[in-house]
Amino acid sequence: MPRVRRRRNRIHDFHALEDRTLLTTLIALVDSGVDLTDQAVLPYLDLNSGYDAYNKVAYTTGGPQTIQDTSLQHGHGSVVAGMIVQGIKDATAAAGSTPVDVKIMPIRDTSSGLNIDKDALIRGVFYAADHGASVINLSVNTYYNPSLDDPSSPYNGESLVQAIQYAETKGAVVVTAPGNGASNIDFIPVFPPYADDPAYSTYRPTPTNVLVAAAVDAQGNLTSISNWGPIHVDLGAYSGPEGATSYSAGYTSGVAGVVSNLMPAGRTARNVIDVLDQTVTPHAQSVGAWSSTGGVLNPAAAVARVLQPLQTAAGPVAIDAGGGASGSYRSDAYFSGGTTYTTASAVDVGGVDSPAPQQVYQSARQGDFSYTIGGLVAGGAYDVRLDFAELSVSGAGQRLFNVSINGATALNNFDVFAQAGGMNKAVVRDFIIRADASGTIQISFASVQGGAEVNGIVVSTATDLALKSPVFSSTIENTAFNPQAAVDGNSTTRWSSGQWMQNTSTGWITVDLGDLYNIADVYMNWERAYAVNYEIQVSPDLVSWTTLRSVTGRSAPGIDDESGLSGVGRYVRIYCTQTNATDNYSLYDLNVYGTRLSNLAAGKPATSSTVESAAYLPANAVDSSSTTRWSSGQWMQNTSTGWFAVDLGALYNLSGVQLNWETAYAVDYQIQASTNGTDWTTLKTITGNAQKGIVTFDDLSGVGRFVRIYCTQTNATGNYSLYDVKVYGTPLTDLAAGKSATSSTLEGPGFEASRAVDSNSTTRWSSGQWMQNTQTGWIAVDLGAQYNIDDVRLNWEKAYAVDYQIQLSDDGVNWTTIRAVTGRSAPGLDDQSGLSGSGRYIRIYCTQTNATGNYSLYDLQVFGAPASSVTPQAAPSTSLAASPITAQGPIAAGKLSTIKRSPANGWLLQGRPHPSTPQLARPGRPFPGIPSRKAGL
């Protein structure tokens, strides 16, 4: 039976990287040589460190022939060198702007014709260790531990295992291949993979610097020829089109070299291996248990683990996707795939709480790509924030993409332009997600149309919203078991409803989060008095409750993590309906995770009917402080009518308002919305209010840029005063932005119809005075699809239309008028809301000019929803139950070639008849189209 290898202790998190002088990290390639004509590899060769270990001649003495591949012009060693370079490139890309300097030390261990020599192999390992190699790549298998027979060498008599152990004393990782026999090597002792197994390696101390890489394809599946072994194989790695383990070892060596280069001085070989092992992408195989980590090498996660080692539990990782460092955001890193895009245009962050620096929104990573953040606490709850701004497309529907986090869908058919309400406007999405078993969060972006895009990523430890928050319950057993014990951060104290106080099977515990949150995760730790059946409920006001999840049939105490929730509330209640045999309910811990709703009113311009004094300005109600307030002033309130209004800066679909009244609360008032600040629509009427404090309205429905609290009845104070006014909603999408526009006439170049739909209020369409032969003129826009139109917003230049019609058409030929406007008398904003009609084309049909004899529009904006014949965009989801991330291949792999195993005389030989005398074997062979190599390939 195979023996279990000595346990490898998991390293602690690194401290922040020390300052270091960038030195070249060398990867020793001990193989058949390299192809000095390969222009892709040549820049990565450190020629002066090259060595012919077979003839014992240095490159500096013997020249190019000492390291030229002896198997073929582009033979085994040359292909492995190419895989090392690919590993270097992939890991370097993940490092972003962090400098990386990694080169290959070519060491040839063969004579001409690929006659592998054990003495040259061992000699090459010692040479690499003595000449500063941080990684040593070995692509050779043997059933025994050979020794050096070279009286002229100071290492004469030393074995391969001793050479590997010596390399460990020099800080070098030895990466090796398990072989290509499609077998479990835990039952087939083979070296070097068994070099760190004390049961088979008699040398002491047993090396701990060996990393064994099985071969996987681009999907993370073991190739048809790769050996495996849950004890003696560490991980899987990409292996190129042929899927041989020599090439997976080469790729792994390249990544290991970059990781070593990025680590602080004093790092050990074991430190490097632990980083690679601890950041794999978990991947199940059809053979069952297949490696000690059960995962596939993840270059981006490994690099991230080194660059941000302490992000783990406390500080956030903030990444400027596609850009350089800005404020707390570091330069782009931890990514795989995609391209960058930047703009100098300012981005409107008015609709975003706590926006990122402007520079973050002005750069983006685009295409198909992923970000992998490692070094997190396995199973820990994290807040993943994604910053978006559409920088390069000018209309809705032009860029659609999906986002998944740890394999679960986060955003589906996401349209940044539509969600932000236009080009160069910021929007944020937040998710609560638990890191996977390896302490990793992977965020994948996949294009549906036009390429995916992200501007900034922040991963931070999620805040337990319930921690030490106000909490109350249906009953308590006694004062030692009050509900506060469930939110005190102490898992030894608990709330208990009490057996004798629980008259029915119904009991509950409720926590007040203090503000509206989108609840994503509730984590409970039940005492033995667990609930068999219960509901997780949310409420904005302790009156109306919404059930987010019903749990039935629970049968054990302990941890109960209910993730993937989605619902808005200030209060969270665990409503229990069925006890177990204890006839009681008891919780050690109640943790709640979620994201605060974005307050659209925060920091926005505010006005009011009156103010008490300069200390009570309306701005105080939107300053995100609940200690400052607006007051209308008792002596300035000549009537019972007073109001407070806030300009949100853009049109929104309004869904909620939260007010925090001082003692001067309104008894009767209305919540109103307006698109122009003049014409108001009442969304909610409140009568008979009798208390101060927070009140939330989460059932509003309306469109507006301006929100007004219109008060009509004071209480005895004769005054109105608000600590806070918060507004919630989603941006409206300008359906006309960037779409095809035409007109009856135009004044000339620079005044085309497209200027009215370019999202720029300084450019304009003009029909032209001299080209306007009649009073009739028009501008039309093709929206690209059928929409139900409910609002049209015009911004007239001084050449406004006195009379005009808003018309819709399905074909651009037959038009229906949905509103006729007459008697307009001024330029500027003209908001036509409350429209009803459906069409693909929209036209502003003008019939009466003013004295200018012309028509001219700065802006033509159209708002509405897809018609029933159009599939609407799916709403963002926060259903993010943690799941293993999908293995990610650095490049696409071609079709695997079949390679047969032909072992003989105690040697593992791949792909050729065995020789009459034992030889070392290379676990690999050429790529398709390259002539077959000789001797053991």
mmCIF file of C-alpha atoms in Angstrom, residues 15 273 367 490 551 560 568 608 754:
data_model
loop_
_atom_site.group_PDB
_atom_site.id
_atom_site.type_symbol
_atom_site.label_atom_id
_atom_site.label_comp_id
_atom_site.label_asym_id
_atom_site.label_seq_id
_atom_site.Cartn_x
_atom_site.Cartn_y
_atom_site.Cartn_z
ATOM 1 C CA HIS A 15 3.550 40.259 6.017
ATOM 2 C CA ILE A 273 4.994 25.614 -3.343
ATOM 3 C CA GLY A 367 -13.563 41.422 -23.538
ATOM 4 C CA ASN A 490 -19.563 35.684 21.229
ATOM 5 C CA VAL A 551 -36.706 26.495 5.768
ATOM 6 C CA ASP A 560 -26.943 27.106 9.351
ATOM 7 C CA VAL A 568 -34.684 44.793 1.043
ATOM 8 C CA SER A 608 -36.855 74.188 0.830
ATOM 9 C CA SER A 754 -27.128 62.847 -34.474
#
